[in-house]
Coordinates of C-alpha atoms in Angstrom, one line a residue:
X1 CA 10.4 -85.2 20.6
X2 CA 8.6 -81.9 19.4
X3 CA 10.3 -78.6 19.6
X4 CA 8.4 -77.5 22.6
X5 CA 9.4 -80.8 24.5
X6 CA 13.1 -80.0 23.5
X7 CA 12.8 -76.4 24.7
X8 CA 11.6 -77.5 28.3
X9 CA 14.3 -80.2 28.4
X10 CA 16.9 -77.3 27.8
X11 CA 15.3 -75.4 30.5
X12 CA 15.3 -78.4 33.0
X13 CA 19.0 -79.1 32.4
X14 CA 20.1 -75.9 32.1
X15 CA 18.2 -73.8 34.4
X16 CA 17.7 -74.5 38.3
X17 CA 13.8 -74.5 38.1
X18 CA 11.3 -77.1 39.3
X19 CA 10.1 -79.9 36.6
X20 CA 6.6 -79.7 37.4
X21 CA 6.3 -75.6 37.6
X22 CA 7.8 -76.1 33.6
X23 CA 4.7 -78.3 32.8
X24 CA 2.3 -76.2 34.3
X25 CA 3.5 -73.4 32.3
X26 CA 3.3 -75.2 29.3
X27 CA 0.0 -76.7 29.6
X28 CA -1.5 -73.1 30.6
X29 CA 0.1 -71.7 27.2
X30 CA -2.8 -71.5 24.1
X31 CA -0.3 -71.6 21.3
X32 CA 3.4 -71.1 20.6
X33 CA 3.4 -67.4 20.8
X34 CA 1.8 -67.6 24.4
X35 CA 4.2 -70.3 25.2
X36 CA 7.3 -68.4 24.2
X37 CA 6.1 -65.0 25.7
X38 CA 5.6 -67.1 29.4
X39 CA 9.0 -68.6 29.4
X40 CA 10.5 -65.0 28.5
X41 CA 8.3 -63.1 31.1
X42 CA 9.2 -65.4 33.8
X43 CA 12.8 -65.3 32.6
X44 CA 13.3 -68.8 32.2
X45 CA 15.0 -68.7 29.0
X46 CA 16.2 -65.8 26.6
X47 CA 15.2 -64.8 23.2
X48 CA 18.9 -65.6 22.0
X49 CA 18.6 -69.0 23.7
X50 CA 15.7 -69.8 21.8
X51 CA 16.9 -68.8 18.6
X52 CA 19.9 -71.2 19.0
X53 CA 17.6 -73.7 19.7
X54 CA 15.5 -73.3 16.6
X55 CA 18.7 -72.8 14.7
X56 CA 20.0 -76.2 15.7
X57 CA 17.0 -78.2 15.6
X58 CA 15.3 -76.8 12.6
X59 CA 18.5 -76.2 10.7
X60 CA 17.5 -72.5 10.3
X61 CA 20.6 -69.9 10.0
X62 CA 20.7 -66.8 12.5
X63 CA 21.0 -63.2 10.9
X64 CA 21.9 -60.6 13.1
X65 CA 20.0 -57.7 11.6
X66 CA 22.0 -55.2 13.9
X67 CA 24.9 -55.8 11.5
X68 CA 23.1 -56.6 8.2
X69 CA 21.7 -53.6 6.2
X70 CA 18.2 -54.5 4.5
X71 CA 18.2 -53.1 0.9
X72 CA 15.9 -50.3 0.4
X73 CA 14.5 -52.0 -2.9
X74 CA 13.1 -55.3 -0.5
X75 CA 10.5 -52.8 0.2
X76 CA 8.9 -53.8 -2.8
X77 CA 9.0 -57.7 -1.9
X78 CA 6.3 -57.3 0.8
X79 CA 3.6 -55.0 1.9
X80 CA 4.3 -53.2 5.0
X81 CA 1.2 -54.5 7.2
X82 CA 1.9 -57.9 6.2
X83 CA 5.7 -57.6 7.6
X84 CA 4.4 -55.8 10.8
X85 CA 1.4 -58.6 11.1
X86 CA 3.6 -61.5 10.4
X87 CA 6.7 -60.0 12.2
X88 CA 9.2 -60.6 9.2
X89 CA 11.3 -58.7 7.1
X90 CA 11.9 -59.5 3.5
X91 CA 15.8 -60.2 3.1
X92 CA 16.0 -60.9 -0.5
X93 CA 14.2 -62.8 -3.5
X94 CA 16.3 -65.0 -5.8
X95 CA 14.2 -66.3 -8.8
X96 CA 11.0 -67.4 -7.0
X97 CA 12.2 -67.9 -3.8
X98 CA 11.8 -65.5 -1.1
X99 CA 13.8 -65.3 1.9
X100 CA 12.4 -63.7 5.3
X101 CA 13.6 -63.1 8.5
X102 CA 11.7 -64.3 11.6
X103 CA 11.6 -64.8 15.2
X104 CA 9.1 -67.5 14.8
X105 CA 9.9 -70.2 12.4
X106 CA 7.1 -72.5 13.5
X107 CA 4.2 -70.1 12.1
X108 CA 3.6 -72.2 8.9
X109 CA 0.5 -70.6 8.1
X110 CA 1.7 -67.3 8.2
X111 CA 4.3 -68.1 5.7
X112 CA 1.6 -69.8 3.6
X113 CA -0.4 -66.8 3.1
X114 CA 3.1 -64.7 2.4
X115 CA 3.8 -67.1 -0.1
X116 CA 0.3 -66.4 -2.0
X117 CA 0.0 -63.0 -1.7
X118 CA 3.9 -62.7 -2.9
X119 CA 3.4 -65.2 -5.7
X120 CA 6.5 -67.0 -4.4
X121 CA 6.6 -70.7 -4.9
X122 CA 8.7 -71.1 -1.7
X123 CA 9.6 -69.1 1.4
X124 CA 12.9 -69.5 3.1
X125 CA 13.6 -68.4 6.6
X126 CA 16.4 -66.9 8.6
X127 CA 16.4 -66.1 12.5
X128 CA 16.5 -62.7 13.9
X129 CA 15.7 -61.3 17.1
X130 CA 12.0 -59.8 17.4
X131 CA 13.5 -56.3 18.7
X132 CA 16.0 -56.3 15.6
X133 CA 12.8 -57.3 13.4
X134 CA 10.6 -54.3 14.2
X135 CA 13.5 -51.8 14.0
X136 CA 14.3 -53.3 10.4
X137 CA 10.5 -52.9 9.4
X138 CA 10.6 -49.6 10.6
X139 CA 13.7 -48.5 8.7
X140 CA 12.7 -50.2 5.7
X141 CA 9.4 -48.8 5.5
X142 CA 9.8 -45.3 6.8
X143 CA 9.3 -43.4 3.6
X144 CA 6.6 -46.0 2.2
X145 CA 3.0 -45.6 3.1
X146 CA 1.8 -48.0 0.4
X147 CA 3.8 -50.6 -1.0
X148 CA 2.7 -53.0 -3.9
X149 CA 4.6 -56.7 -4.0
X150 CA 6.4 -57.2 -6.9
X151 CA 7.3 -60.7 -8.4
X152 CA 8.5 -62.6 -11.3
X153 CA 5.6 -64.8 -12.9
X154 CA 7.1 -68.0 -14.3
X155 CA 3.7 -68.9 -16.3
X156 CA 2.1 -66.3 -18.7
X157 CA -1.7 -66.6 -19.6
X158 CA -2.8 -65.9 -23.1
X159 CA -4.9 -63.1 -22.7
X160 CA -7.0 -64.6 -25.1
X161 CA -8.0 -67.5 -22.9
X162 CA -9.3 -65.7 -20.3
X163 CA -12.9 -65.6 -21.7
X164 CA -12.7 -69.5 -23.0
X165 CA -13.4 -70.9 -19.7
X166 CA -16.2 -73.6 -21.3
X167 CA -13.7 -76.4 -22.3
X168 CA -11.9 -76.1 -19.3
X169 CA -14.3 -75.3 -16.8
X170 CA -14.4 -78.4 -14.8
X171 CA -10.9 -77.8 -14.4
X172 CA -11.4 -74.2 -13.3
X173 CA -13.8 -75.1 -10.6
X174 CA -11.4 -77.9 -9.1
X175 CA -8.7 -75.0 -9.2
X176 CA -10.4 -72.3 -7.6
X177 CA -11.4 -74.9 -4.7
X178 CA -7.8 -75.8 -3.9
X179 CA -6.6 -74.7 -0.5
X180 CA -4.2 -71.9 -1.5
X181 CA -6.7 -70.2 -3.7
X182 CA -9.3 -70.5 -1.0
X183 CA -7.0 -69.1 1.6
X184 CA -5.9 -66.5 -0.7
X185 CA -9.5 -65.1 -0.7
X186 CA -10.0 -65.2 3.0
X187 CA -6.7 -63.2 3.4
X188 CA -7.9 -60.4 1.0
X189 CA -11.3 -60.2 3.0
X190 CA -9.7 -60.9 6.6
X191 CA -7.2 -57.5 5.8
X192 CA -9.8 -55.6 4.0
X193 CA -12.2 -56.0 7.4
X194 CA -9.4 -55.4 9.6
X195 CA -8.4 -52.2 7.7
X196 CA -11.8 -50.8 7.9
X197 CA -12.2 -51.2 4.0
X198 CA -15.3 -50.2 2.5
X199 CA -14.8 -51.4 -1.2
X200 CA -12.3 -54.3 -2.5
X201 CA -11.3 -53.8 -6.1
X202 CA -9.7 -56.8 -7.7
X203 CA -8.4 -55.4 -11.3
X204 CA -6.7 -57.8 -13.7
X205 CA -4.1 -56.0 -15.8
X206 CA -1.7 -57.5 -18.7
X207 CA 1.1 -59.2 -16.3
X208 CA -1.0 -59.6 -12.9
X209 CA -4.0 -59.3 -10.9
X210 CA -3.8 -56.3 -8.6
X211 CA -5.9 -56.2 -5.3
X212 CA -6.8 -52.5 -4.1
X213 CA -8.7 -51.3 -0.8
X214 CA -10.9 -48.3 -0.4
X215 CA -9.7 -47.0 3.1
X216 CA -11.2 -43.7 4.2
X217 CA -12.3 -43.1 0.8
X218 CA -9.4 -43.3 -0.9
X219 CA -8.0 -46.4 -3.2
X220 CA -4.8 -48.3 -1.6
X221 CA -3.2 -50.8 -3.2
X222 CA -2.6 -53.8 -1.3
X223 CA -0.9 -56.7 -3.1
X224 CA -0.6 -58.6 -6.2
X225 CA -1.3 -62.2 -7.3
X226 CA 0.5 -64.2 -10.3
X227 CA -1.3 -63.7 -13.5
X228 CA -1.3 -67.6 -13.6
X229 CA -4.0 -67.5 -10.6
X230 CA -6.3 -65.1 -12.2
X231 CA -8.7 -67.3 -13.4
X232 CA -8.9 -69.4 -10.2
X233 CA -9.2 -66.4 -8.1
X234 CA -11.9 -64.9 -9.9
X235 CA -13.8 -68.3 -10.3
X236 CA -13.8 -68.5 -6.7
X237 CA -15.2 -65.0 -6.2
X238 CA -18.0 -66.3 -8.7
X239 CA -18.6 -69.6 -6.8
X240 CA -18.9 -67.6 -3.2
X241 CA -21.3 -65.0 -4.7
X242 CA -23.4 -67.2 -6.5
X243 CA -22.6 -66.0 -10.1
X244 CA -22.2 -67.6 -13.2
X245 CA -19.0 -69.0 -13.4
X246 CA -18.9 -69.8 -17.2
X247 CA -20.2 -66.3 -18.2
X248 CA -17.1 -63.7 -18.5
X249 CA -18.8 -61.4 -21.3
X250 CA -21.6 -59.7 -19.4
X251 CA -21.4 -57.8 -16.2
X252 CA -22.8 -59.6 -13.1
X253 CA -24.2 -58.7 -9.7
X254 CA -24.0 -61.0 -6.6
X255 CA -23.7 -61.1 -2.5
X256 CA -22.2 -63.3 0.2
X257 CA -22.3 -63.1 3.8
X258 CA -19.0 -63.6 6.4
X259 CA -18.8 -63.8 9.9
X260 CA -16.1 -61.7 11.4
X261 CA -15.6 -60.8 15.2
X262 CA -19.2 -62.0 16.1
X263 CA -21.0 -60.3 13.7
X264 CA -22.5 -60.8 10.3
X265 CA -21.2 -58.7 7.0
X266 CA -22.8 -58.5 3.7
X267 CA -20.6 -58.0 0.7
X268 CA -22.3 -57.1 -2.5
X269 CA -20.2 -58.2 -5.5
X270 CA -20.3 -56.8 -9.2
X271 CA -18.2 -58.1 -12.0
X272 CA -17.3 -56.4 -15.4
X273 CA -15.7 -57.6 -18.3
X274 CA -12.4 -56.0 -19.3
X275 CA -9.5 -55.9 -21.8
X276 CA -7.3 -58.4 -19.6
X277 CA -10.4 -60.3 -17.7
X278 CA -13.1 -59.4 -15.4
X279 CA -12.9 -56.8 -13.0
X280 CA -14.3 -57.5 -9.5
X281 CA -15.5 -54.9 -6.9
X282 CA -16.9 -56.0 -3.5
X283 CA -18.7 -53.6 -1.3
X284 CA -18.7 -54.1 2.3
X285 CA -21.7 -53.8 3.9
X286 CA -21.6 -53.7 7.7
X287 CA -25.2 -53.8 9.3
X288 CA -24.0 -52.9 12.9
X289 CA -23.1 -49.4 11.7
X290 CA -26.7 -48.8 10.9
X291 CA -28.1 -50.2 14.5
X292 CA -25.7 -47.4 16.1
X293 CA -28.4 -44.7 14.4
X294 CA -27.1 -41.1 12.9
X295 CA -24.9 -40.5 15.9
X296 CA -22.4 -43.0 14.7
X297 CA -22.0 -41.0 11.6
X298 CA -20.8 -38.4 13.5
X299 CA -22.8 -35.7 12.4
X300 CA -22.7 -32.3 14.8
X301 CA -25.2 -31.6 17.0
X302 CA -26.8 -28.3 15.5
X303 CA -27.5 -29.9 11.7
X304 CA -28.5 -33.2 13.3
X305 CA -31.1 -31.6 15.7
X306 CA -32.8 -29.7 12.7
X307 CA -32.5 -33.2 10.8
X308 CA -34.3 -35.0 13.5
X309 CA -37.2 -32.6 13.4
X310 CA -37.7 -33.3 9.7
X311 CA -37.8 -37.1 10.3
X312 CA -40.7 -36.7 12.8
X313 CA -42.8 -35.4 10.0
X314 CA -45.7 -37.5 9.5
X315 CA -45.8 -37.2 5.8
X316 CA -43.5 -35.2 3.0
X317 CA -40.4 -35.4 1.2
X318 CA -36.8 -35.8 3.0
X319 CA -33.8 -35.4 0.5
X320 CA -30.4 -36.4 1.0
X321 CA -28.1 -34.8 -1.4
X322 CA -24.5 -35.4 -2.5
X323 CA -22.0 -37.1 -4.9
X324 CA -21.4 -40.7 -5.0
X325 CA -19.8 -41.9 -2.2
X326 CA -20.9 -39.2 0.2
X327 CA -22.7 -41.7 2.4
X328 CA -26.2 -40.8 1.4
X329 CA -27.6 -44.4 1.5
X330 CA -25.8 -45.0 4.7
X331 CA -27.5 -42.1 6.3
X332 CA -31.2 -43.1 5.0
X333 CA -30.6 -46.7 6.1
X334 CA -29.8 -45.6 9.5
X335 CA -32.7 -43.3 9.5
X336 CA -35.1 -46.3 8.5
X337 CA -33.6 -48.7 10.8
X338 CA -34.2 -46.4 13.9
X339 CA -38.1 -45.8 12.6
X340 CA -38.4 -49.4 11.9
X341 CA -41.4 -50.8 14.2
X342 CA -43.9 -53.4 13.6
X343 CA -46.8 -51.0 13.3
X344 CA -45.3 -49.3 10.3
X345 CA -45.2 -50.5 6.9
X346 CA -42.2 -49.3 5.2
X347 CA -41.3 -50.3 1.8
X348 CA -38.0 -49.2 -0.1
X349 CA -37.0 -49.2 -4.1
X350 CA -33.2 -49.3 -4.6
X351 CA -30.8 -50.3 -7.1
X352 CA -29.2 -52.2 -6.3
X353 CA -30.4 -53.2 -2.7
X354 CA -27.5 -52.7 -0.4
X355 CA -28.1 -53.7 3.4
X356 CA -30.7 -56.4 4.1
X357 CA -33.2 -55.2 6.6
X358 CA -35.6 -57.2 8.8
X359 CA -38.9 -56.2 8.8
X360 CA -38.9 -54.0 5.7
X361 CA -39.9 -55.0 2.2
X362 CA -37.1 -54.1 0.1
X363 CA -37.3 -54.3 -3.7
X364 CA -34.7 -54.2 -6.2
X365 CA -34.8 -52.0 -9.5
X366 CA -34.7 -54.3 -12.6
X367 CA -34.8 -52.1 -16.0
X368 CA -34.7 -55.3 -18.3
X369 CA -38.0 -56.2 -17.3
X370 CA -39.5 -52.8 -16.8
X371 CA -39.5 -52.5 -13.0
X372 CA -38.0 -48.9 -12.9
X373 CA -37.8 -46.6 -10.0
X374 CA -41.5 -44.8 -11.7
X375 CA -43.0 -48.4 -11.8
X376 CA -41.7 -50.0 -8.6
X377 CA -43.1 -46.6 -6.8
X378 CA -46.3 -46.9 -8.5
X379 CA -46.7 -50.4 -7.6
X380 CA -45.6 -49.7 -3.9
X381 CA -48.1 -46.8 -3.4
X382 CA -51.1 -49.7 -3.8
X383 CA -49.7 -51.4 -1.0
X384 CA -50.7 -48.7 1.4
X385 CA -47.2 -47.7 2.8
X386 CA -46.6 -45.7 5.7
X387 CA -42.9 -44.9 4.7
X388 CA -41.3 -45.3 1.7
X389 CA -37.5 -44.9 0.8
X390 CA -36.6 -44.5 -3.2
X391 CA -33.1 -45.1 -3.7
X392 CA -32.6 -42.1 -6.2
X393 CA -34.8 -39.4 -7.8
X394 CA -33.3 -39.4 -11.5
X395 CA -36.4 -38.5 -13.3
X396 CA -39.6 -36.4 -13.9
X397 CA -41.9 -39.5 -13.5
X398 CA -40.3 -40.8 -10.2
X399 CA -40.2 -37.2 -9.0
X400 CA -44.0 -36.4 -9.8
X401 CA -45.0 -39.6 -8.1
X402 CA -43.0 -39.4 -5.0
X403 CA -44.1 -35.5 -4.4
X404 CA -47.8 -36.6 -5.3
X405 CA -47.3 -39.8 -2.9
X406 CA -46.1 -37.4 0.1
X407 CA -49.2 -35.1 -0.6
X408 CA -51.6 -38.1 0.3
X409 CA -50.1 -39.0 3.4
X410 CA -47.0 -40.8 2.9
X411 CA -43.3 -39.7 4.2
X412 CA -40.9 -40.4 1.5
X413 CA -37.2 -40.6 1.7
X414 CA -34.9 -40.2 -1.2
X415 CA -31.4 -39.1 -2.6
X416 CA -30.3 -36.7 -5.1
X417 CA -27.4 -35.8 -7.0
X418 CA -26.8 -32.1 -6.3
X419 CA -23.9 -30.0 -4.4
X420 CA -26.0 -28.5 -1.5
X421 CA -29.2 -28.8 -0.1
X422 CA -30.7 -25.6 -1.4
X423 CA -29.4 -26.8 -5.0
X424 CA -32.1 -29.6 -4.4
X425 CA -34.9 -27.2 -5.2
X426 CA -33.4 -26.3 -8.2
X427 CA -32.6 -29.4 -9.3
X428 CA -36.5 -30.9 -9.1
X429 CA -37.7 -27.8 -10.9
X430 CA -35.4 -28.5 -13.8
X431 CA -37.0 -32.1 -13.6
X432 CA -40.3 -30.1 -14.4
X433 CA -41.7 -30.4 -10.8
X434 CA -44.3 -27.6 -10.3
X435 CA -43.0 -25.2 -7.6
X436 CA -46.5 -25.4 -6.1
X437 CA -46.3 -28.9 -5.5
X438 CA -42.7 -29.0 -4.5
X439 CA -43.3 -26.1 -1.9
X440 CA -46.4 -28.4 -0.4
X441 CA -44.5 -31.7 -0.3
X442 CA -41.0 -30.8 0.7
X443 CA -40.0 -31.1 4.3
X444 CA -36.2 -30.9 4.3
X445 CA -33.0 -30.9 2.0
X446 CA -30.0 -31.9 3.5
X447 CA -26.4 -32.3 1.6
X448 CA -23.4 -34.4 3.1
X449 CA -20.1 -35.5 2.7
X450 CA -17.2 -37.5 4.3
X451 CA -13.9 -36.0 5.6
X452 CA -11.0 -38.3 7.1
X453 CA -10.9 -38.1 10.8
X454 CA -7.2 -36.9 12.0
X455 CA -5.7 -39.9 13.8
X456 CA -6.0 -39.0 17.8
X457 CA -2.5 -40.5 18.5
X458 CA -0.4 -38.0 16.1
X459 CA -2.4 -35.0 15.2
X460 CA -0.7 -31.6 15.9
X461 CA -2.0 -28.5 16.7
X462 CA -1.3 -25.1 14.9
X463 CA -2.8 -21.6 14.4
X464 CA -3.4 -20.0 11.1
X465 CA -2.5 -16.2 10.3
X466 CA -5.1 -13.7 9.8
X467 CA -4.2 -13.3 6.0
X468 CA -4.4 -17.0 5.3
X469 CA -7.8 -17.1 7.2
X470 CA -9.3 -14.2 5.0
X471 CA -7.9 -15.6 1.9
X472 CA -10.1 -18.8 2.7
X473 CA -12.9 -16.6 3.6
X474 CA -13.6 -18.2 7.1
X475 CA -11.9 -15.3 9.4
X476 CA -15.5 -14.4 10.1
X477 CA -16.5 -17.7 11.1
X478 CA -13.6 -18.2 13.3
X479 CA -14.3 -14.7 15.2
X480 CA -17.8 -16.1 15.8
X481 CA -16.4 -18.8 17.7
X482 CA -14.1 -16.9 20.0
X483 CA -11.6 -14.9 17.8
X484 CA -7.9 -17.0 17.2
X485 CA -8.8 -20.8 17.0
X486 CA -6.3 -23.5 16.6
X487 CA -6.5 -26.2 14.0
X488 CA -5.0 -29.4 13.5
X489 CA -2.8 -31.2 10.9
X490 CA -2.2 -34.9 10.0
X491 CA 1.5 -36.2 11.1
X492 CA 1.3 -40.0 10.8
X493 CA 2.5 -42.7 13.1
X494 CA 2.1 -46.5 13.1
X495 CA -1.7 -46.6 14.7
X496 CA -2.7 -44.8 11.0
X497 CA -0.3 -46.4 9.1
X498 CA 1.6 -43.0 8.5
X499 CA -1.2 -41.3 6.6
X500 CA -2.3 -38.9 9.4
X501 CA -6.1 -40.1 9.2
X502 CA -7.9 -43.0 10.6
X503 CA -11.7 -43.5 9.9
X504 CA -14.2 -40.9 8.2
X505 CA -17.0 -39.0 9.6
X506 CA -19.9 -37.0 8.1
X507 CA -20.4 -33.1 7.7
X508 CA -23.9 -32.1 7.2
X509 CA -26.0 -28.8 6.1
X510 CA -29.9 -29.1 6.8
X511 CA -32.9 -26.7 5.4
X512 CA -36.1 -27.3 7.2
X513 CA -38.6 -25.3 5.3
X514 CA -40.9 -22.9 6.4
X515 CA -43.5 -20.8 5.2
X516 CA -41.2 -18.0 3.8
X517 CA -39.2 -20.3 1.9
X518 CA -42.2 -22.1 0.4
X519 CA -43.3 -19.1 -0.8
X520 CA -39.7 -18.1 -2.1
X521 CA -40.0 -21.5 -4.0
X522 CA -43.4 -20.4 -5.5
X523 CA -42.0 -17.0 -6.5
X524 CA -39.3 -18.7 -8.4
X525 CA -36.5 -17.2 -5.8
X526 CA -32.9 -18.0 -6.5
X527 CA -30.3 -20.2 -4.7
X528 CA -28.7 -17.4 -3.6
X529 CA -32.1 -15.8 -1.9
X530 CA -33.1 -18.8 -0.3
X531 CA -29.3 -19.4 1.1
X532 CA -29.2 -16.0 2.3
X533 CA -33.0 -16.2 4.3
X534 CA -31.8 -19.4 5.7
X535 CA -28.7 -18.1 7.2
X536 CA -30.3 -15.0 8.7
X537 CA -33.4 -16.6 9.8
X538 CA -33.1 -20.4 9.9
X539 CA -29.5 -20.3 11.8
X540 CA -28.4 -22.4 8.6
X541 CA -24.8 -23.4 8.5
X542 CA -23.4 -24.5 5.2
X543 CA -21.2 -27.9 4.5
X544 CA -18.2 -25.6 4.8
X545 CA -19.2 -24.1 8.1
X546 CA -20.0 -27.4 9.8
X547 CA -16.6 -28.6 8.6
X548 CA -14.5 -25.8 10.3
X549 CA -16.4 -26.7 13.3
X550 CA -14.7 -30.2 12.8
X551 CA -11.5 -28.5 12.3
X552 CA -11.6 -26.2 15.3
X553 CA -13.1 -29.5 17.5
X554 CA -9.6 -31.1 16.3
X555 CA -11.8 -34.1 14.6
X556 CA -10.5 -33.5 10.9
X557 CA -7.9 -31.2 9.4
X558 CA -8.6 -27.9 7.2
X559 CA -7.2 -29.4 4.2
X560 CA -9.8 -32.2 4.3
X561 CA -12.7 -29.8 4.5
X562 CA -11.3 -27.8 1.6
X563 CA -10.9 -31.0 -0.3
X564 CA -14.6 -32.1 -0.2
X565 CA -16.5 -28.7 0.0
X566 CA -14.8 -26.6 -2.6
X567 CA -16.5 -26.3 -6.1

């Protein structure tokens, strides 16, 4: 007799309820979790009675968490999000056996996942009330934002053997396809997607394999694997990414796709040889974000309107500038996706190709065979393109070809590493571009950054005194928006993982060139002179000012804007 049947028998024998009604409830339940919820909601059984049945039938002891203080050090045994997801509390770890408190001992798959993530050989269970489990989780992790699992390795790998896979290649491939390893990679990917991570970093160390997620622009340590599993985990990554499993001395690039919540997500994979094995970085590329367009990126209406004017140009160069990780590529892909129609010949040259877009010719740079940005762009122009996206202008030759192409009727989009929109003009001049060519071809320059969004569930309103506003040089800006204004700051709650932030949004500055700015470029005007003119006559707001607008609107915090815009 199954445990579910025994529960039903107990209810029929001890409660005044119709047997047919009980059978109907049982059939309507999708799984045990649903079954348990229905029984408790209908008041046919209490949680205490269920736990007593489990204890008797499965020989699992009961632990009253109201009378048991979970040691604070136990937070290192299990990551907080894992404890919340599976509704468990780490009670102790003796040797390589982890003991967890749970109210659902039937969730075998969950305990297999936890065993893999914590490097435990065995997971033992004790039973506790669900309400007490959540209270214990809150108490245990109240001062811990990000927790790395710790464990004792029973088997050590000789570091010198990590690069020697030829002799044991068949064994390594076989090990990488074992169910625990396959499930481990699935857990890494699934958790990253649920948390909204943009990158997954898998880093080998002397005694462990560490997994980190980049969430809202910041790296967070998630969990570790035992060193003994390192080769199998990395081999599994190579297999799904179509990399050479026998090559561990040279960097490799690959990609794979997964289906998640009814959408297809690409992963771009990069491996890099390091002291203790190969480091992997998996870049998460969700094409659904591109289809939503520029509005989804959170641009303010004022700079967005100016940006759209430049995109409507029939020819010329439009530059998106900013440091690595500021969302430049996502912005360009969003624009290309929106203007992609059958009657337009759109070609991109990138290093590497990140998003694969239907209806667009995408060319990956390959310097080893001489296919550089400049050579690729020169060949693209022979294909009569309407719109060209150059991943990055890095040298004078690429800049010169792009500018001359824009003067003959092509619309060119590209990125540049500068700190401001006006700084792009000086950067191109430094590359050797003639000022009169630059003035004739450039349509607009933009700069952007990504700031973390305040959690809508817990952000707190506050005001700043005038002396502080003056010290930050934003008092004039606040007066422009109605004098004394409110700002918002992070607090932290369960919804945002107690960080106070959830998601990111872009801030933007745009300069649309007019005849005066073109004349100033030819006359070698300084960045300060062009900026002053743009603010007075072109209604130009800097990145910091656009960020302040988002502070006043309660979208982000003042500290976050200062963090990403300060020189």
